[in-house]
Coordinates of C-alpha atoms in Angstrom, one line a residue:
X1 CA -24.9 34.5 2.0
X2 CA -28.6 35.4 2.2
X3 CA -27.1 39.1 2.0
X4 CA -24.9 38.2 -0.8
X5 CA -27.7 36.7 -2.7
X6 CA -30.0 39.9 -2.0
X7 CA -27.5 42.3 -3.2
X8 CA -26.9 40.7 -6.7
X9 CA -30.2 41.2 -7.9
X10 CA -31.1 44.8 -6.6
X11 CA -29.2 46.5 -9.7
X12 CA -30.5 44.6 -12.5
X13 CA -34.3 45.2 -12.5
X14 CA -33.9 48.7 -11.9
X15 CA -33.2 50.5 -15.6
X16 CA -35.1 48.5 -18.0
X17 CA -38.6 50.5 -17.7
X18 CA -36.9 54.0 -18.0
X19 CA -37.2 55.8 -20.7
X20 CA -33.9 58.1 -20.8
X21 CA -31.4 55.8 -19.2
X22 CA -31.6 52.4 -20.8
X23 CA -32.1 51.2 -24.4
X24 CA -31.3 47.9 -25.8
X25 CA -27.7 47.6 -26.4
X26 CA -27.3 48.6 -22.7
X27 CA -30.3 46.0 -21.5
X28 CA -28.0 43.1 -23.5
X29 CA -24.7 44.5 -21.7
X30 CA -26.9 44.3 -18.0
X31 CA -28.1 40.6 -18.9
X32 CA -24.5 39.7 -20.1
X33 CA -23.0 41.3 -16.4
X34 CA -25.7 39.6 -14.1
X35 CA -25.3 36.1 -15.7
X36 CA -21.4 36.4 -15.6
X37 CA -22.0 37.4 -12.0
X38 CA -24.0 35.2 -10.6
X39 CA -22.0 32.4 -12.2
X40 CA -18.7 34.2 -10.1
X41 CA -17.2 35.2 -12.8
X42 CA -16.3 38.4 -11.8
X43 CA -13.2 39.7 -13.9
X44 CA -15.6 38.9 -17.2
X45 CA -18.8 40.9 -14.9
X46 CA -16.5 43.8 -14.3
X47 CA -15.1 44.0 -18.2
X48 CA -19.2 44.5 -19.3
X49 CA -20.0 47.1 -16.8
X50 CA -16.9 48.7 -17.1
X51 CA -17.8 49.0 -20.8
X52 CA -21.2 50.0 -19.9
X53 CA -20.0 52.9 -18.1
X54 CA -17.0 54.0 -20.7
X55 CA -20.4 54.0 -22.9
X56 CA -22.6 56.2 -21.0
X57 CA -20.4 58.2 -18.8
X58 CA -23.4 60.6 -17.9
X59 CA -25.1 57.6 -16.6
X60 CA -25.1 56.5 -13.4
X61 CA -26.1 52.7 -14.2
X62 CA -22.5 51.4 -14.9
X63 CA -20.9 52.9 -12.2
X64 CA -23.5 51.3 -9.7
X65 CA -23.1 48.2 -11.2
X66 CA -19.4 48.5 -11.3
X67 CA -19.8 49.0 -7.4
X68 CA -22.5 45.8 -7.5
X69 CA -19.6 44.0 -8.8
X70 CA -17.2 44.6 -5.8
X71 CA -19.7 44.4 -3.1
X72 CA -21.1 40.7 -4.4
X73 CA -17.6 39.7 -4.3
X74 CA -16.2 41.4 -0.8
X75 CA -19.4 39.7 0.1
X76 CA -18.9 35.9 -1.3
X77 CA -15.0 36.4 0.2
X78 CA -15.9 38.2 3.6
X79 CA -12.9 40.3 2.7
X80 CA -12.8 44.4 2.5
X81 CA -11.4 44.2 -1.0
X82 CA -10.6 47.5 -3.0
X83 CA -13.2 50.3 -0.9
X84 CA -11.9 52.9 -1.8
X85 CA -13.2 52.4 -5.3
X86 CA -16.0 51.4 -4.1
X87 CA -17.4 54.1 -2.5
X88 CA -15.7 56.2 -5.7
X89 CA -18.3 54.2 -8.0
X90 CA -21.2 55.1 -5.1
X91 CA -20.1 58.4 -5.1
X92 CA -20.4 59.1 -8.9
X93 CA -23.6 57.5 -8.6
X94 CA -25.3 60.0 -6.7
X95 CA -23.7 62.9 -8.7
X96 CA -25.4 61.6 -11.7
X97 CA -28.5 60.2 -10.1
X98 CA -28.7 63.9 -8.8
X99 CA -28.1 65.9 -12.3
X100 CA -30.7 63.7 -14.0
X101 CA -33.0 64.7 -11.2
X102 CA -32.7 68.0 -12.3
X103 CA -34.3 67.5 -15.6
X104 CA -36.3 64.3 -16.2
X105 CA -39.4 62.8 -16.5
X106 CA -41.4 61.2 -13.2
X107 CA -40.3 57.7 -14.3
X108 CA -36.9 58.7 -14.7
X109 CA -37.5 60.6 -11.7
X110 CA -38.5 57.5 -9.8
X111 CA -35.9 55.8 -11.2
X112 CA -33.3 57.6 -9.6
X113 CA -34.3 57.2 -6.1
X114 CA -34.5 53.9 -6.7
X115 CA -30.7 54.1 -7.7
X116 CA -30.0 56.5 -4.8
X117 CA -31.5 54.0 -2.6
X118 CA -29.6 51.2 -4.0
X119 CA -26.1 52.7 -3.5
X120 CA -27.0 53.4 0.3
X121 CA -28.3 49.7 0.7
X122 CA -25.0 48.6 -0.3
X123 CA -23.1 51.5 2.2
X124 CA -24.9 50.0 4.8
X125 CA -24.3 46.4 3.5
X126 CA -20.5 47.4 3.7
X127 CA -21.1 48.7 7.4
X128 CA -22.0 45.4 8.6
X129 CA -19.9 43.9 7.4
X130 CA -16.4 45.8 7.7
X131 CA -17.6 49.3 9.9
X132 CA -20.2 50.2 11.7
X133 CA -23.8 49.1 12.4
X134 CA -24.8 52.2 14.1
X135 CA -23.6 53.4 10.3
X136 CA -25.4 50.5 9.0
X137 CA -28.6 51.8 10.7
X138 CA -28.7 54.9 9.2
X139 CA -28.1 53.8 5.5
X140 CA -30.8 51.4 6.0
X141 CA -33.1 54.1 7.0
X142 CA -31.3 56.7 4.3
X143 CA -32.2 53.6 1.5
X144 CA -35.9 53.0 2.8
X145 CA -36.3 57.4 2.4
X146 CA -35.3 56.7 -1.0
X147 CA -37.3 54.1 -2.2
X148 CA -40.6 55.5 -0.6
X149 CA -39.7 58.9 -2.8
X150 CA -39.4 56.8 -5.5
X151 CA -42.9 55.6 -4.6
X152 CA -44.7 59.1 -4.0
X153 CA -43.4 59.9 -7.5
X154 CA -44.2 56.7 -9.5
X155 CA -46.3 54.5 -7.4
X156 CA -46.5 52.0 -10.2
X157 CA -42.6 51.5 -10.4
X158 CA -43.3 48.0 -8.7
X159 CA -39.4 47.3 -8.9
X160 CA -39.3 50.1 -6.0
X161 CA -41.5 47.1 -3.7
X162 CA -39.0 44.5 -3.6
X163 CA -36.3 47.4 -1.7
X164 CA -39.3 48.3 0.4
X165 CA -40.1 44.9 1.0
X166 CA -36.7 43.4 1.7
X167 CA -36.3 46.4 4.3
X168 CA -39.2 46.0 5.8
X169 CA -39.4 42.5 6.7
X170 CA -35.5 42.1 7.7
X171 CA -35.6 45.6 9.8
X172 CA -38.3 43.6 11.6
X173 CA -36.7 40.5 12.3
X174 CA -33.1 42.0 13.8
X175 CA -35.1 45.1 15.9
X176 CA -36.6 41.7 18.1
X177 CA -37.7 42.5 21.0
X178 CA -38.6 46.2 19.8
X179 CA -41.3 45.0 18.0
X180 CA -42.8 43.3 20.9
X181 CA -43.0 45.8 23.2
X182 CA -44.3 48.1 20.3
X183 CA -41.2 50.4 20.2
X184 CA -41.0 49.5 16.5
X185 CA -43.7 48.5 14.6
X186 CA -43.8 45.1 13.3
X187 CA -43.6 45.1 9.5
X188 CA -43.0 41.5 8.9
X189 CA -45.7 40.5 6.8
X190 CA -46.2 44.2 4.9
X191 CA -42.5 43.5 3.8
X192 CA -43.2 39.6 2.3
X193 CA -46.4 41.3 0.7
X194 CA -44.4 44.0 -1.0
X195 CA -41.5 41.0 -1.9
X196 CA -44.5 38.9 -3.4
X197 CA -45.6 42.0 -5.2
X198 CA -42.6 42.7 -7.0
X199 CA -42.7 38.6 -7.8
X200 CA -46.4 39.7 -9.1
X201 CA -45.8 42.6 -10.5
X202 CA -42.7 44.3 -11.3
X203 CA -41.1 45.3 -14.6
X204 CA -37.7 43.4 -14.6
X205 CA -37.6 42.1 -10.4
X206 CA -39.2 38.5 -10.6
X207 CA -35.9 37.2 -10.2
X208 CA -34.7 39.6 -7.6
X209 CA -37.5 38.9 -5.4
X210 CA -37.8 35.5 -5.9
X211 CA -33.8 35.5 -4.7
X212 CA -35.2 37.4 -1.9
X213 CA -37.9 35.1 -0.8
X214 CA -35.6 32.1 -0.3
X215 CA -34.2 33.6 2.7
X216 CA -37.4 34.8 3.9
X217 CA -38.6 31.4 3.9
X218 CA -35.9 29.9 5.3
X219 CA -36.1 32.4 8.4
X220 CA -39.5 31.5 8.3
X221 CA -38.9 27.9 8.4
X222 CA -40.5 27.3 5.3
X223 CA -37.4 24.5 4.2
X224 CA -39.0 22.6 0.9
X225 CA -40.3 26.0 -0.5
X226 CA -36.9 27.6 -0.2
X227 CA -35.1 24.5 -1.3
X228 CA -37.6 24.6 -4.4
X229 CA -36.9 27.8 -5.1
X230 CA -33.3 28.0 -4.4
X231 CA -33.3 24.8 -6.8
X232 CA -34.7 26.8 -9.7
X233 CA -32.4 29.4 -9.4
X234 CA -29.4 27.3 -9.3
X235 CA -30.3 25.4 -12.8
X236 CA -30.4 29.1 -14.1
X237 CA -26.7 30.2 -13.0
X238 CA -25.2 26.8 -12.1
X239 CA -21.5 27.9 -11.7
X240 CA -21.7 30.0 -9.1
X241 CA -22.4 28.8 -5.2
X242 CA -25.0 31.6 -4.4
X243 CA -28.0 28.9 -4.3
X244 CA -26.0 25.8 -3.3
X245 CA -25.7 27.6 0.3
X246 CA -29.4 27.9 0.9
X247 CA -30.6 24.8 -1.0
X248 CA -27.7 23.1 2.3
X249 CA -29.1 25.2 4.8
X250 CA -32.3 24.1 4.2
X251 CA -31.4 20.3 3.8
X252 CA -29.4 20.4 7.0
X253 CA -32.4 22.2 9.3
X254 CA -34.9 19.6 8.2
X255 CA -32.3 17.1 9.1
X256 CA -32.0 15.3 5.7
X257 CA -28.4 15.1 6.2
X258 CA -27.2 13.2 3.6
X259 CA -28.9 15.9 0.8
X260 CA -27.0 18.5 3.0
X261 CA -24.1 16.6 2.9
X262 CA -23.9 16.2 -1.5
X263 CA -24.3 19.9 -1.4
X264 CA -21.9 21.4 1.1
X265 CA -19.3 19.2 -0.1
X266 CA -19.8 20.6 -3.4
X267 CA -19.3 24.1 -2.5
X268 CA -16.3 23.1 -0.3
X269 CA -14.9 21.3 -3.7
X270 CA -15.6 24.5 -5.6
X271 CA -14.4 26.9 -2.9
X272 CA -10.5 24.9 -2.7
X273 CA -10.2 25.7 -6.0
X274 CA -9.8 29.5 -5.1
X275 CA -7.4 31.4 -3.1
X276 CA -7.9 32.4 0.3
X277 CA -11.9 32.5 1.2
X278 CA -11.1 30.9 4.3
X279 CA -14.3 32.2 6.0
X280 CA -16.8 29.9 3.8
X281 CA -14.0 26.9 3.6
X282 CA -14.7 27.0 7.7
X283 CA -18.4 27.1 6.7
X284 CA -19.1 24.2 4.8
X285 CA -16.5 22.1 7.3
X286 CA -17.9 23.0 10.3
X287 CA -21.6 22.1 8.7
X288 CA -20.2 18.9 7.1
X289 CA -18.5 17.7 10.4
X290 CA -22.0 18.0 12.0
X291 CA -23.7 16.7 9.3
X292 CA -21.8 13.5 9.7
X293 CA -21.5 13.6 12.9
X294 CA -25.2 13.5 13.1
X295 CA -25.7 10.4 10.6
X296 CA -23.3 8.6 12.6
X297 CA -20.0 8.5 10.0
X298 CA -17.3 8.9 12.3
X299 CA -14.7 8.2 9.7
X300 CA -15.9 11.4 7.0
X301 CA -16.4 13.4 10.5
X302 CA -13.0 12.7 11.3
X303 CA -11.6 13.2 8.0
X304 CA -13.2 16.8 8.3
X305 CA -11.1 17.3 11.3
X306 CA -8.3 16.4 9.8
X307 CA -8.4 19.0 7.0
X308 CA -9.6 21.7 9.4
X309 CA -5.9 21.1 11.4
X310 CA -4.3 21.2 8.3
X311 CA -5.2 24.7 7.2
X312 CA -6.1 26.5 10.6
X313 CA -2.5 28.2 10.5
X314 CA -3.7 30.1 7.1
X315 CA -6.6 31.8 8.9
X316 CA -6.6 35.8 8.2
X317 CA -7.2 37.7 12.2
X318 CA -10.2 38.9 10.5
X319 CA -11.5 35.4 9.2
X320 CA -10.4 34.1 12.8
X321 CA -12.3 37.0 14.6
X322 CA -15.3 36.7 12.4
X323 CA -15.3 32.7 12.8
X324 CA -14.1 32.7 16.2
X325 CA -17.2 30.6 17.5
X326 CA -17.4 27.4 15.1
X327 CA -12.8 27.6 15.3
X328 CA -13.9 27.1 18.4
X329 CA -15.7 24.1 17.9
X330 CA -14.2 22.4 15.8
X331 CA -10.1 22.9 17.7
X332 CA -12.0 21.1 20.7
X333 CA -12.7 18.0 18.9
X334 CA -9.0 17.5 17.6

């Protein structure tokens, strides 16, 4: 989910402090999109940006966020749904992003690398999730090229730090052992100072990097202050689950299991409710069975166990392949 969460919030900031590209009418239909979105409404997030790009065809904002739109939710479903048109919407944003370049002021300028590097964030987003990661590799480096043109044309585009930032500090954390040996340098706390600059300091981003910092804290163990955070968040868009699944991380690895408990059941209550999304359902069970396990309630753990049995048969190969570890877990203790 932390990707999920991180990928929301990259469109929105981006086209408000151009001067070409956005005026108000299309800064209401943005707001209107991101708040249908985070609260997983998705048909009702795709109508407004489909009607933002009917609006400004020679644009490339709507058809980004049209492609926002399915990569959130192949994301929140761990399903490959619809790629084709997604990488369509991609696509058409780099042959716009590309004319404007031809012809536009250094803000606008900077503003379109900041889109190019969006759209190969979320190509490498779909490469981890459903290709490659070699591919994933290279979009990630493709996306970092992007934003630091972006900054050698506008350096005070502060919207460009929270890409920067977000790449930085994760690129860190997977390459491991790289960075100890000093085969990769170690860009940890350069990319949670460029995150807390675009909290500081960017145009339209507070809310993107704040979104970003609450999985930086949690993978830096910092549990309240991503709780906290995550909290905030959640009052803001309180129908979706986007910040229900960090505030129960965070609960459940300082042990305060019954807080972890209240929340994961709530996103498994939620999650019933739609078809399919298997791969989360197995999520919250497998965290809730521990979670009662762990405060000694036998009979809830057992209850989990029961459910789990009853709907193992439905598992998509993929969901099975992808889940394969905590199936694993939980089959043994039927």
């Amino acid at each position: 989910m932390k990707y999920l969460i991180i990928i929301l919030f990259i469109l929105f900031p981006v086209m408000l402090s151009a001067q070409t590209l956005i005026n108000k009418n299309i800064i209401a239909q943005i707001e209107t999109g991101e708040t249908a979105l985070l609260n997983a409404r998705w048909e009702q997030a795709n109508r407004t940006y489909d009607s933002l790009r009917q609006e400004n065809q020679t644009s490339p904002v709507g058809y980004l966020y049209l492609a926002g739109v399915l990569q959130s939710k192949m994301i929140a479903f761990e399903e490959n749904l619809e790629s084709d048109r997604f990488f369509s919407l991609l696509d058409s944003t780099i042959i716009l992003s590309k004319k404007i370049l031809a012809d536009c002021t250094e803000r606008d300028s900077a503003l379109c690398y900041l889109l190019l590097g969006h759209q190969n964030a979320y190509r490498a987003m779909w490469e981890s999730r459903f290709g490659s990661n070699l591919s994933a590799i290279s979009y990630g480096f493709k996306a970092r090229n992007r934003y630091d043109k972006g900054v050698e044309i506008d350096p005070t585009l502060n919207d460009l730090y929270f890409g920067l930032g977000s790449y930085h500090y994760w690129k860190t954390v997977k390459a491991g052992i790289l960075t100890w040996t000093g085969i990769l340098k170690n860009d940890r706390k350069k990319g949670i100072s460029e995150i807390n600059r675009a909290i500081d300091s960017s145009l339209f981003s507070k809310n993107a990097a704040r979104s970003a910092m609450i999985w930086v804290y949690i993978n830096e163990k910092e549990y309240e202050k991503a709780i906290t955070l995550a909290g905030e968040m959640h009052e803001k868009y309180p129908d979706g689950n986007f910040f229900l699944w960090p505030q129960a991380e965070s609960y459940y690895k300082l042990k305060k299991y019954p807080e972890a408990i209240e929340i994961y059941n709530t996103i498994l209550n939620r999650i019933k409710a739609e078809p399919g999304n298997y791969f989360n359902i197995i999520e919250a069970v497998y965290h809730l069975y521990q979670s009662y396990i762990k405060s000694n309630d036998k009979e809830n753990a057992d209850r989990m166990l029961l459910y789990f049995d009853s709907i193992k048969d439905n598992f998509p190969k993929q969901t099975r392949r992808k889940q394969r570890r905590k199936i694993l877990f939980l089959d043994r203790r039927l």
